GROMACS .gro file of N, CA and C in nm:
model
  534
    1MET      N    1  -1.559   0.781   0.933
    1MET     CA    2  -1.426   0.722   0.936
    1MET      C    3  -1.435   0.577   0.889
    2VAL      N    4  -1.345   0.541   0.798
    2VAL     CA    5  -1.343   0.406   0.742
    2VAL      C    6  -1.253   0.319   0.828
    3GLU      N    7  -1.303   0.203   0.867
    3GLU     CA    8  -1.222   0.102   0.937
    3GLU      C    9  -1.258  -0.034   0.882
    4MET      N   10  -1.156  -0.117   0.866
    4MET     CA   11  -1.175  -0.253   0.818
    4MET      C   12  -1.093  -0.345   0.905
    5GLU      N   13  -1.136  -0.471   0.919
    5GLU     CA   14  -1.060  -0.561   1.005
    5GLU      C   15  -1.075  -0.707   0.964
    6THR      N   16  -0.978  -0.784   1.010
    6THR     CA   17  -0.981  -0.930   1.003
    6THR      C   18  -0.965  -0.978   1.148
    7ASP      N   19  -0.952  -1.107   1.167
    7ASP     CA   20  -0.931  -1.157   1.303
    7ASP      C   21  -0.800  -1.107   1.363
    8ARG      N   22  -0.701  -1.085   1.278
    8ARG     CA   23  -0.567  -1.054   1.325
    8ARG      C   24  -0.528  -0.907   1.319
    9LEU      N   25  -0.585  -0.832   1.227
    9LEU     CA   26  -0.543  -0.693   1.210
    9LEU      C   27  -0.659  -0.604   1.174
   10TYR      N   28  -0.635  -0.475   1.185
   10TYR     CA   29  -0.734  -0.380   1.135
   10TYR      C   30  -0.663  -0.265   1.065
   11LEU      N   31  -0.740  -0.199   0.980
   11LEU     CA   32  -0.692  -0.083   0.907
   11LEU      C   33  -0.766   0.038   0.961
   12ARG      N   34  -0.692   0.146   0.980
   12ARG     CA   35  -0.755   0.269   1.029
   12ARG      C   36  -0.684   0.388   0.967
   13GLU      N   37  -0.752   0.502   0.973
   13GLU     CA   38  -0.691   0.626   0.928
   13GLU      C   39  -0.567   0.654   1.013
   14PHE      N   40  -0.471   0.723   0.955
   14PHE     CA   41  -0.352   0.762   1.030
   14PHE      C   42  -0.384   0.871   1.131
   15LYS      N   43  -0.305   0.875   1.237
   15LYS     CA   44  -0.310   0.981   1.337
   15LYS      C   45  -0.173   1.048   1.338
   16GLU      N   46  -0.169   1.175   1.379
   16GLU     CA   47  -0.044   1.251   1.373
   16GLU      C   48   0.069   1.184   1.451
   17ASP      N   49   0.037   1.123   1.564
   17ASP     CA   50   0.144   1.062   1.645
   17ASP      C   51   0.186   0.923   1.596
   18ASP      N   52   0.137   0.880   1.480
   18ASP     CA   53   0.179   0.752   1.422
   18ASP      C   54   0.318   0.759   1.359
   19TRP      N   55   0.373   0.879   1.344
   19TRP     CA   56   0.497   0.894   1.269
   19TRP      C   57   0.610   0.807   1.325
   20GLY      N   58   0.617   0.788   1.456
   20GLY     CA   59   0.724   0.708   1.516
   20GLY      C   60   0.720   0.563   1.471
   21ALA      N   61   0.601   0.504   1.470
   21ALA     CA   62   0.586   0.365   1.425
   21ALA      C   63   0.614   0.354   1.276
   22VAL      N   64   0.570   0.453   1.199
   22VAL     CA   65   0.597   0.454   1.055
   22VAL      C   66   0.747   0.464   1.030
   23HIS      N   67   0.814   0.547   1.108
   23HIS     CA   68   0.957   0.568   1.086
   23HIS      C   69   1.039   0.443   1.114
   24LYS      N   70   0.989   0.355   1.198
   24LYS     CA   71   1.060   0.229   1.227
   24LYS      C   72   1.084   0.148   1.100
   25TYR      N   73   0.990   0.154   1.006
   25TYR     CA   74   1.011   0.081   0.881
   25TYR      C   75   1.048   0.173   0.764
   26ALA      N   76   0.996   0.295   0.762
   26ALA     CA   77   1.021   0.385   0.648
   26ALA      C   78   1.165   0.436   0.644
   27SER      N   79   1.238   0.420   0.753
   27SER     CA   80   1.378   0.464   0.757
   27SER      C   81   1.475   0.354   0.714
   28LEU      N   82   1.422   0.236   0.681
   28LEU     CA   83   1.507   0.122   0.645
   28LEU      C   84   1.530   0.114   0.494
   29GLU      N   85   1.654   0.091   0.455
   29GLU     CA   86   1.688   0.079   0.314
   29GLU      C   87   1.615  -0.038   0.250
   30GLN      N   88   1.605  -0.150   0.317
   30GLN     CA   89   1.542  -0.268   0.258
   30GLN      C   90   1.393  -0.247   0.229
   31VAL      N   91   1.329  -0.157   0.300
   31VAL     CA   92   1.188  -0.127   0.278
   31VAL      C   93   1.170  -0.034   0.159
   32SER      N   94   1.262   0.059   0.142
   32SER     CA   95   1.246   0.160   0.037
   32SER      C   96   1.325   0.129  -0.090
   33ARG      N   97   1.392   0.018  -0.096
   33ARG     CA   98   1.480  -0.010  -0.211
   33ARG      C   99   1.405  -0.010  -0.344
   34ASN      N  100   1.279  -0.049  -0.346
   34ASN     CA  101   1.200  -0.051  -0.469
   34ASN      C  102   1.106   0.068  -0.482
   35GLN      N  103   1.129   0.171  -0.401
   35GLN     CA  104   1.041   0.287  -0.396
   35GLN      C  105   1.116   0.413  -0.440
   36PRO      N  106   1.044   0.515  -0.488
   36PRO     CA  107   1.110   0.640  -0.523
   36PRO      C  108   1.143   0.725  -0.401
   37TRP      N  109   1.101   0.685  -0.283
   37TRP     CA  110   1.126   0.757  -0.157
   37TRP      C  111   1.219   0.675  -0.067
   38GLY      N  112   1.271   0.742   0.033
   38GLY     CA  113   1.344   0.677   0.142
   38GLY      C  114   1.485   0.635   0.108
   39PRO      N  115   1.552   0.581   0.209
   39PRO     CA  116   1.505   0.572   0.347
   39PRO      C  117   1.474   0.712   0.402
   40ASN      N  118   1.364   0.720   0.475
   40ASN     CA  119   1.314   0.849   0.523
   40ASN      C  120   1.394   0.906   0.639
   41THR      N  121   1.403   1.038   0.639
   41THR     CA  122   1.447   1.110   0.759
   41THR      C  123   1.323   1.125   0.848
   42ILE      N  124   1.341   1.165   0.971
   42ILE     CA  125   1.227   1.189   1.060
   42ILE      C  126   1.133   1.292   0.998
   43GLU      N  127   1.189   1.397   0.941
   43GLU     CA  128   1.107   1.502   0.881
   43GLU      C  129   1.024   1.448   0.765
   44GLU      N  130   1.082   1.361   0.683
   44GLU     CA  131   1.010   1.303   0.570
   44GLU      C  132   0.897   1.212   0.618
   45THR      N  133   0.922   1.137   0.723
   45THR     CA  134   0.818   1.049   0.777
   45THR      C  135   0.703   1.132   0.834
   46LYS      N  136   0.735   1.238   0.908
   46LYS     CA  137   0.630   1.325   0.961
   46LYS      C  138   0.550   1.389   0.848
   47ALA      N  139   0.618   1.427   0.740
   47ALA     CA  140   0.549   1.487   0.625
   47ALA      C  141   0.456   1.386   0.559
   48PHE      N  142   0.499   1.260   0.551
   48PHE     CA  143   0.413   1.154   0.495
   48PHE      C  144   0.284   1.141   0.576
   49VAL      N  145   0.295   1.136   0.708
   49VAL     CA  146   0.176   1.122   0.794
   49VAL      C  147   0.085   1.244   0.777
   50LYS      N  148   0.143   1.362   0.771
   50LYS     CA  149   0.062   1.483   0.751
   50LYS      C  150  -0.009   1.479   0.615
   51GLU      N  151   0.059   1.429   0.513
   51GLU     CA  152  -0.002   1.416   0.381
   51GLU      C  153  -0.118   1.317   0.384
   52ALA      N  154  -0.100   1.206   0.455
   52ALA     CA  155  -0.208   1.107   0.468
   52ALA      C  156  -0.329   1.169   0.538
   53LEU      N  157  -0.304   1.250   0.641
   53LEU     CA  158  -0.413   1.318   0.712
   53LEU      C  159  -0.484   1.418   0.621
   54ALA      N  160  -0.407   1.492   0.543
   54ALA     CA  161  -0.466   1.590   0.451
   54ALA      C  162  -0.548   1.519   0.343
   55ASP      N  163  -0.495   1.407   0.290
   55ASP     CA  164  -0.568   1.333   0.187
   55ASP      C  165  -0.701   1.281   0.239
   56SER      N  166  -0.707   1.248   0.367
   56SER     CA  167  -0.831   1.192   0.425
   56SER      C  168  -0.942   1.296   0.433
   57LYS      N  169  -0.906   1.422   0.422
   57LYS     CA  170  -1.006   1.530   0.434
   57LYS      C  171  -1.047   1.589   0.299
   58LYS      N  172  -0.986   1.543   0.191
   58LYS     CA  173  -1.016   1.600   0.059
   58LYS      C  174  -1.152   1.554   0.008
   59THR      N  175  -1.216   1.643  -0.066
   59THR     CA  176  -1.342   1.610  -0.131
   59THR      C  177  -1.334   1.656  -0.276
   60PRO      N  178  -1.350   1.570  -0.374
   60PRO     CA  179  -1.369   1.427  -0.355
   60PRO      C  180  -1.238   1.362  -0.312
   61ARG      N  181  -1.251   1.256  -0.239
   61ARG     CA  182  -1.133   1.185  -0.191
   61ARG      C  183  -1.092   1.082  -0.296
   62THR      N  184  -0.964   1.084  -0.332
   62THR     CA  185  -0.914   0.989  -0.431
   62THR      C  186  -0.806   0.898  -0.373
   63ARG      N  187  -0.751   0.933  -0.257
   63ARG     CA  188  -0.647   0.850  -0.194
   63ARG      C  189  -0.694   0.807  -0.056
   64TYR      N  190  -0.698   0.677  -0.037
   64TYR     CA  191  -0.735   0.619   0.091
   64TYR      C  192  -0.615   0.541   0.141
   65ILE      N  193  -0.546   0.595   0.240
   65ILE     CA  194  -0.428   0.530   0.295
   65ILE      C  195  -0.454   0.503   0.442
   66PHE      N  196  -0.428   0.380   0.481
   66PHE     CA  197  -0.460   0.335   0.616
   66PHE      C  198  -0.339   0.271   0.683
   67ALA      N  199  -0.334   0.287   0.814
   67ALA     CA  200  -0.235   0.220   0.895
   67ALA      C  201  -0.279   0.074   0.911
   68ILE      N  202  -0.182  -0.017   0.904
   68ILE     CA  203  -0.206  -0.159   0.932
   68ILE      C  204  -0.168  -0.181   1.078
   69VAL      N  205  -0.263  -0.224   1.159
   69VAL     CA  206  -0.240  -0.241   1.303
   69VAL      C  207  -0.269  -0.385   1.342
   70LEU      N  208  -0.170  -0.449   1.404
   70LEU     CA  209  -0.191  -0.583   1.458
   70LEU      C  210  -0.270  -0.570   1.588
   71LYS      N  211  -0.376  -0.646   1.599
   71LYS     CA  212  -0.463  -0.636   1.716
   71LYS      C  213  -0.395  -0.680   1.844
   72VAL      N  214  -0.314  -0.786   1.838
   72VAL     CA  215  -0.260  -0.848   1.959
   72VAL      C  216  -0.181  -0.750   2.047
   73HIS      N  217  -0.105  -0.660   1.986
   73HIS     CA  218  -0.026  -0.563   2.062
   73HIS      C  219  -0.064  -0.418   2.029
   74GLU      N  220  -0.172  -0.401   1.947
   74GLU     CA  221  -0.209  -0.267   1.900
   74GLU      C  222  -0.087  -0.199   1.838
   75GLU      N  223  -0.017  -0.274   1.752
   75GLU     CA  224   0.108  -0.228   1.694
   75GLU      C  225   0.089  -0.191   1.547
   76LEU      N  226   0.122  -0.067   1.511
   76LEU     CA  227   0.119  -0.022   1.373
   76LEU      C  228   0.243  -0.079   1.303
   77ILE      N  229   0.219  -0.160   1.199
   77ILE     CA  230   0.331  -0.229   1.134
   77ILE      C  231   0.341  -0.201   0.985
   78GLY      N  232   0.257  -0.113   0.932
   78GLY     CA  233   0.265  -0.085   0.790
   78GLY      C  234   0.153   0.005   0.744
   79ALA      N  235   0.143   0.015   0.612
   79ALA     CA  236   0.040   0.098   0.550
   79ALA      C  237  -0.009   0.030   0.423
   80VAL      N  238  -0.133   0.056   0.390
   80VAL     CA  239  -0.192   0.004   0.267
   80VAL      C  240  -0.280   0.115   0.211
   81GLU      N  241  -0.283   0.125   0.079
   81GLU     CA  242  -0.363   0.233   0.021
   81GLU      C  243  -0.425   0.191  -0.110
   82ILE      N  244  -0.529   0.266  -0.144
   82ILE     CA  245  -0.590   0.256  -0.276
   82ILE      C  246  -0.609   0.398  -0.325
   83ASN      N  247  -0.570   0.418  -0.450
   83ASN     CA  248  -0.584   0.548  -0.516
   83ASN      C  249  -0.680   0.533  -0.633
   84VAL      N  250  -0.782   0.616  -0.637
   84VAL     CA  251  -0.872   0.617  -0.752
   84VAL      C  252  -0.796   0.688  -0.864
   85ARG      N  253  -0.759   0.615  -0.965
   85ARG     CA  254  -0.680   0.671  -1.075
   85ARG      C  255  -0.768   0.730  -1.184
   86SER      N  256  -0.889   0.675  -1.201
   86SER     CA  257  -0.984   0.731  -1.298
   86SER      C  258  -1.124   0.702  -1.248
   87ALA      N  259  -1.193   0.808  -1.207
   87ALA     CA  260  -1.332   0.791  -1.163
   87ALA      C  261  -1.419   0.752  -1.283
   88ALA      N  262  -1.393   0.812  -1.399
   88ALA     CA  263  -1.472   0.783  -1.519
   88ALA      C  264  -1.460   0.636  -1.559
   89ASN      N  265  -1.341   0.581  -1.547
   89ASN     CA  266  -1.318   0.442  -1.586
   89ASN      C  267  -1.323   0.345  -1.468
   90ARG      N  268  -1.356   0.399  -1.350
   90ARG     CA  269  -1.370   0.320  -1.227
   90ARG      C  270  -1.249   0.229  -1.204
   91SER      N  271  -1.129   0.290  -1.211
   91SER     CA  272  -1.007   0.214  -1.188
   91SER      C  273  -0.928   0.273  -1.072
   92GLY      N  274  -0.859   0.184  -1.002
   92GLY     CA  275  -0.778   0.225  -0.889
   92GLY      C  276  -0.651   0.143  -0.878
   93GLU      N  277  -0.558   0.194  -0.800
   93GLU     CA  278  -0.429   0.128  -0.780
   93GLU      C  279  -0.408   0.106  -0.630
   94ILE      N  280  -0.363  -0.015  -0.595
   94ILE     CA  281  -0.331  -0.043  -0.456
   94ILE      C  282  -0.180  -0.049  -0.436
   95GLY      N  283  -0.139  -0.025  -0.313
   95GLY     CA  284   0.000  -0.038  -0.273
   95GLY      C  285   0.005  -0.069  -0.124
   96TYR      N  286   0.115  -0.123  -0.080
   96TYR     CA  287   0.130  -0.161   0.060
   96TYR      C  288   0.276  -0.159   0.098
   97ILE      N  289   0.300  -0.141   0.226
   97ILE     CA  290   0.435  -0.143   0.281
   97ILE      C  291   0.424  -0.200   0.421
   98VAL      N  292   0.513  -0.294   0.455
   98VAL     CA  293   0.506  -0.361   0.585
   98VAL      C  294   0.644  -0.363   0.647
   99ASN      N  295   0.649  -0.343   0.777
   99ASN     CA  296   0.773  -0.353   0.852
   99ASN      C  297   0.834  -0.491   0.826
  100PRO      N  298   0.964  -0.498   0.790
  100PRO     CA  299   1.025  -0.627   0.757
  100PRO      C  300   1.021  -0.730   0.871
  101ASP      N  301   1.002  -0.686   0.995
  101ASP     CA  302   0.987  -0.782   1.105
  101ASP      C  303   0.864  -0.869   1.084
  102HIS      N  304   0.774  -0.828   0.995
  102HIS     CA  305   0.649  -0.901   0.974
  102HIS      C  306   0.635  -0.954   0.832
  103TRP      N  307   0.743  -0.949   0.754
  103TRP     CA  308   0.740  -1.004   0.618
  103TRP      C  309   0.721  -1.155   0.624
  104GLY      N  310   0.655  -1.207   0.522
  104GLY     CA  311   0.639  -1.352   0.510
  104GLY      C  312   0.532  -1.411   0.600
  105ARG      N  313   0.450  -1.327   0.661
  105ARG     CA  314   0.347  -1.375   0.753
  105ARG      C  315   0.205  -1.351   0.702
  106GLY      N  316   0.193  -1.306   0.578
  106GLY     CA  317   0.061  -1.286   0.519
  106GLY      C  318  -0.005  -1.153   0.552
  107VAL      N  319   0.067  -1.065   0.619
  107VAL     CA  320   0.009  -0.936   0.659
  107VAL      C  321  -0.027  -0.852   0.536
  108ALA      N  322   0.065  -0.840   0.442
  108ALA     CA  323   0.039  -0.759   0.323
  108ALA      C  324  -0.079  -0.814   0.244
  109THR      N  325  -0.086  -0.946   0.230
  109THR     CA  326  -0.197  -1.009   0.158
  109THR      C  327  -0.329  -0.979   0.227
  110GLU      N  328  -0.331  -0.993   0.358
  110GLU     CA  329  -0.452  -0.970   0.436
  110GLU      C  330  -0.499  -0.824   0.424
  111ALA      N  331  -0.406  -0.731   0.441
  111ALA     CA  332  -0.440  -0.589   0.435
  111ALA      C  333  -0.482  -0.548   0.293
  112ALA      N  334  -0.408  -0.595   0.193
  112ALA     CA  335  -0.441  -0.560   0.054
  112ALA      C  336  -0.575  -0.622   0.013
  113SER      N  337  -0.607  -0.738   0.065
  113SER     CA  338  -0.736  -0.801   0.036
  113SER      C  339  -0.850  -0.714   0.088
  114LEU      N  340  -0.833  -0.657   0.208
  114LEU     CA  341  -0.933  -0.564   0.261
  114LEU      C  342  -0.948  -0.442   0.171
  115MET      N  343  -0.835  -0.391   0.120
  115MET     CA  344  -0.839  -0.272   0.033
  115MET      C  345  -0.909  -0.304  -0.099
  116ILE      N  346  -0.884  -0.422  -0.153
  116ILE     CA  347  -0.950  -0.459  -0.278
  116ILE      C  348  -1.100  -0.470  -0.256
  117GLY      N  349  -1.141  -0.530  -0.145
  117GLY     CA  350  -1.283  -0.537  -0.113
  117GLY      C  351  -1.344  -0.398  -0.099
  118PHE      N  352  -1.272  -0.308  -0.033
  118PHE     CA  353  -1.317  -0.170  -0.018
  118PHE      C  354  -1.326  -0.102  -0.155
  119GLY      N  355  -1.227  -0.127  -0.240
  119GLY     CA  356  -1.228  -0.066  -0.373
  119GLY      C  357  -1.347  -0.109  -0.456
  120PHE      N  358  -1.379  -0.238  -0.453
  120PHE     CA  359  -1.492  -0.287  -0.531
  120PHE      C  360  -1.626  -0.254  -0.465
  121ASP      N  361  -1.638  -0.280  -0.337
  121ASP     CA  362  -1.767  -0.263  -0.269
  121ASP      C  363  -1.792  -0.118  -0.225
  122GLY      N  364  -1.690  -0.055  -0.167
  122GLY     CA  365  -1.709   0.080  -0.114
  122GLY      C  366  -1.694   0.190  -0.218
  123LEU      N  367  -1.599   0.171  -0.310
  123LEU     CA  368  -1.572   0.275  -0.410
  123LEU      C  369  -1.633   0.243  -0.546
  124GLN      N  370  -1.691   0.125  -0.560
  124GLN     CA  371  -1.756   0.082  -0.684
  124GLN      C  372  -1.660   0.082  -0.803
  125LEU      N  373  -1.534   0.045  -0.778
  125LEU     CA  374  -1.437   0.036  -0.887
  125LEU      C  375  -1.464  -0.089  -0.971
  126HIS      N  376  -1.420  -0.085  -1.094
  126HIS     CA  377  -1.431  -0.200  -1.184
  126HIS      C  378  -1.298  -0.274  -1.198
  127ARG      N  379  -1.188  -0.198  -1.194
  127ARG     CA  380  -1.054  -0.255  -1.215
  127ARG      C  381  -0.960  -0.200  -1.109
  128ILE      N  382  -0.884  -0.289  -1.047
  128ILE     CA  383  -0.783  -0.249  -0.950
  128ILE      C  384  -0.651  -0.311  -0.994
  129TYR      N  385  -0.548  -0.229  -0.995
  129TYR     CA  386  -0.418  -0.278  -1.039
  129TYR      C  387  -0.310  -0.244  -0.937
  130ALA      N  388  -0.196  -0.308  -0.954
  130ALA     CA  389  -0.079  -0.284  -0.870
  130ALA      C  390   0.045  -0.312  -0.952
  131THR      N  391   0.155  -0.252  -0.911
  131THR     CA  392   0.283  -0.278  -0.976
  131THR      C  393   0.383  -0.325  -0.872
  132CYS      N  394   0.484  -0.396  -0.920
  132CYS     CA  395   0.595  -0.433  -0.832
  132CYS      C  396   0.722  -0.445  -0.916
  133ALA      N  397   0.834  -0.434  -0.848
  133ALA     CA  398   0.963  -0.450  -0.915
  133ALA      C  399   0.974  -0.592  -0.968
  134PRO      N  400   1.030  -0.610  -1.088
  134PRO     CA  401   1.041  -0.744  -1.145
  134PRO      C  402   1.111  -0.845  -1.053
  135GLY      N  403   1.205  -0.802  -0.973
  135GLY     CA  404   1.276  -0.895  -0.884
  135GLY      C  405   1.216  -0.909  -0.747
  136ASN      N  406   1.105  -0.843  -0.721
  136ASN     CA  407   1.045  -0.846  -0.588
  136ASN      C  408   0.949  -0.965  -0.578
  137GLU      N  409   1.006  -1.083  -0.549
  137GLU     CA  410   0.928  -1.206  -0.545
  137GLU      C  411   0.822  -1.205  -0.435
  138GLY      N  412   0.852  -1.142  -0.321
  138GLY     CA  413   0.756  -1.136  -0.211
  138GLY      C  414   0.630  -1.061  -0.252
  139SER      N  415   0.648  -0.946  -0.315
  139SER     CA  416   0.533  -0.867  -0.358
  139SER      C  417   0.458  -0.937  -0.472
  140LYS      N  418   0.531  -1.001  -0.561
  140LYS     CA  419   0.467  -1.076  -0.670
  140LYS      C  420   0.377  -1.185  -0.612
  141LYS      N  421   0.424  -1.256  -0.510
  141LYS     CA  422   0.344  -1.361  -0.447
  141LYS      C  423   0.219  -1.304  -0.381
  142VAL      N  424   0.233  -1.187  -0.317
  142VAL     CA  425   0.116  -1.122  -0.256
  142VAL      C  426   0.012  -1.095  -0.363
  143LEU      N  427   0.053  -1.035  -0.474
  143LEU     CA  428  -0.040  -0.998  -0.580
  143LEU      C  429  -0.107  -1.122  -0.640
  144GLU      N  430  -0.032  -1.229  -0.656
  144GLU     CA  431  -0.090  -1.353  -0.709
  144GLU      C  432  -0.190  -1.413  -0.609
  145LYS      N  433  -0.157  -1.410  -0.480
  145LYS     CA  434  -0.250  -1.462  -0.378
  145LYS      C  435  -0.379  -1.382  -0.374
  146LEU      N  436  -0.371  -1.255  -0.411
  146LEU     CA  437  -0.490  -1.170  -0.415
  146LEU      C  438  -0.579  -1.198  -0.536
  147GLY      N  439  -0.535  -1.288  -0.622
  147GLY     CA  440  -0.612  -1.320  -0.742
  147GLY      C  441  -0.587  -1.223  -0.856
  148MET      N  442  -0.480  -1.145  -0.846
  148MET     CA  443  -0.447  -1.050  -0.952
  148MET      C  444  -0.376  -1.124  -1.066
  149HIS      N  445  -0.400  -1.076  -1.186
  149HIS     CA  446  -0.343  -1.138  -1.305
  149HIS      C  447  -0.226  -1.055  -1.355
  150PHE      N  448  -0.119  -1.122  -1.395
  150PHE     CA  449  -0.003  -1.055  -1.453
  150PHE      C  450  -0.042  -1.006  -1.592
  151GLU      N  451  -0.023  -0.876  -1.615
  151GLU     CA  452  -0.057  -0.818  -1.745
  151GLU      C  453   0.065  -0.792  -1.832
  152GLY      N  454   0.180  -0.774  -1.769
  152GLY     CA  455   0.300  -0.748  -1.847
  152GLY      C  456   0.397  -0.659  -1.772
  153ARG      N  457   0.504  -0.626  -1.841
  153ARG     CA  458   0.608  -0.541  -1.784
  153ARG      C  459   0.604  -0.403  -1.849
  154MET      N  460   0.604  -0.302  -1.764
  154MET     CA  461   0.612  -0.164  -1.813
  154MET      C  462   0.759  -0.122  -1.804
  155ARG      N  463   0.816  -0.086  -1.918
  155ARG     CA  464   0.958  -0.052  -1.923
  155ARG      C  465   0.981   0.089  -1.872
  156ASP      N  466   1.092   0.104  -1.796
  156ASP     CA  467   1.131   0.236  -1.741
  156ASP      C  468   1.010   0.309  -1.682
  157HIS      N  469   0.937   0.240  -1.600
  157HIS     CA  470   0.811   0.289  -1.545
  157HIS      C  471   0.828   0.388  -1.430
  158ILE      N  472   0.934   0.371  -1.352
  158ILE     CA  473   0.948   0.453  -1.231
  158ILE      C  474   1.094   0.496  -1.215
  159LEU      N  475   1.113   0.621  -1.176
  159LEU     CA  476   1.247   0.674  -1.156
  159LEU      C  477   1.286   0.659  -1.009
  160LEU      N  478   1.385   0.577  -0.985
  160LEU     CA  479   1.437   0.557  -0.850
  160LEU      C  480   1.566   0.636  -0.834
  161LYS      N  481   1.623   0.627  -0.715
  161LYS     CA  482   1.746   0.703  -0.686
  161LYS      C  483   1.861   0.665  -0.779
  162ASP      N  484   1.865   0.538  -0.819
  162ASP     CA  485   1.976   0.492  -0.903
  162ASP      C  486   1.938   0.476  -1.050
  163GLY      N  487   1.826   0.534  -1.090
  163GLY     CA  488   1.787   0.530  -1.232
  163GLY      C  489   1.648   0.471  -1.252
  164TRP      N  490   1.617   0.449  -1.379
  164TRP     CA  491   1.485   0.398  -1.417
  164TRP      C  492   1.472   0.250  -1.385
  165ARG      N  493   1.349   0.210  -1.350
  165ARG     CA  494   1.321   0.071  -1.320
  165ARG      C  495   1.193   0.029  -1.391
  166ASP      N  496   1.193  -0.094  -1.440
  166ASP     CA  497   1.072  -0.152  -1.497
  166ASP      C  498   0.976  -0.188  -1.382
  167SER      N  499   0.850  -0.207  -1.415
  167SER     CA  500   0.752  -0.255  -1.318
  167SER      C  501   0.667  -0.363  -1.382
  168ASN      N  502   0.636  -0.466  -1.305
  168ASN     CA  503   0.540  -0.567  -1.348
  168ASN      C  504   0.402  -0.519  -1.308
  169LEU      N  505   0.307  -0.535  -1.399
  169LEU     CA  506   0.171  -0.488  -1.378
  169LEU      C  507   0.077  -0.606  -1.356
  170PHE      N  508  -0.003  -0.597  -1.249
  170PHE     CA  509  -0.102  -0.698  -1.215
  170PHE      C  510  -0.236  -0.629  -1.199
  171SER      N  511  -0.346  -0.700  -1.225
  171SER     CA  512  -0.478  -0.640  -1.204
  171SER      C  513  -0.581  -0.746  -1.170
  172VAL      N  514  -0.692  -0.697  -1.117
  172VAL     CA  515  -0.809  -0.781  -1.090
  172VAL      C  516  -0.932  -0.698  -1.125
  173LEU      N  517  -1.033  -0.763  -1.178
  173LEU     CA  518  -1.157  -0.697  -1.216
  173LEU      C  519  -1.266  -0.733  -1.116
  174ALA      N  520  -1.363  -0.646  -1.103
  174ALA     CA  521  -1.478  -0.675  -1.016
  174ALA      C  522  -1.536  -0.810  -1.055
  175GLY      N  523  -1.565  -0.892  -0.959
  175GLY     CA  524  -1.619  -1.025  -0.985
  175GLY      C  525  -1.515  -1.134  -0.999
  176GLU      N  526  -1.386  -1.097  -1.009
  176GLU     CA  527  -1.280  -1.197  -1.021
  176GLU      C  528  -1.216  -1.232  -0.888
  177THR      N  529  -1.245  -1.158  -0.782
  177THR     CA  530  -1.173  -1.178  -0.656
  177THR      C  531  -1.194  -1.318  -0.603
  178VAL      N  532  -1.091  -1.367  -0.536
  178VAL     CA  533  -1.095  -1.503  -0.481
  178VAL      C  534  -1.154  -1.505  -0.343
   0.00000   0.00000   0.00000
């Protein structure tokens, strides 16, 4: 079992009974506005947790998704993941989602930094990338704090509920981390 931690938080595999904590944020419009999913119903949130559990048992494993837990109250407040997109090219993609009660406190940066370290050291990746909505200044700041470089805008990259959306692409290479 993979676990990572900082002084303030730790990342762990999901458990089936985590769905309630996940639903607290996954059911909110403001959390899912830049995502192709949500706001989630209870059934959708339970399905997400089951999918995370199933992904953790796959061999070879290509998706590593972890719960973000604040140590002080043992409170699950989000999720962070890395997906191996090409084993041959040693590239992966990170993503994160945090309960808005904890936005602006560095939680996403801290959790994503752990995932980048895991991607380079644990998975031996060479390139890790992430995307964000062009207007999502909070996520853009997280990616910049992680030492990721802006590569450009991908047009009509993702289909959302209200149509196609562009995505800004950021990346970091092994050896470039701050």
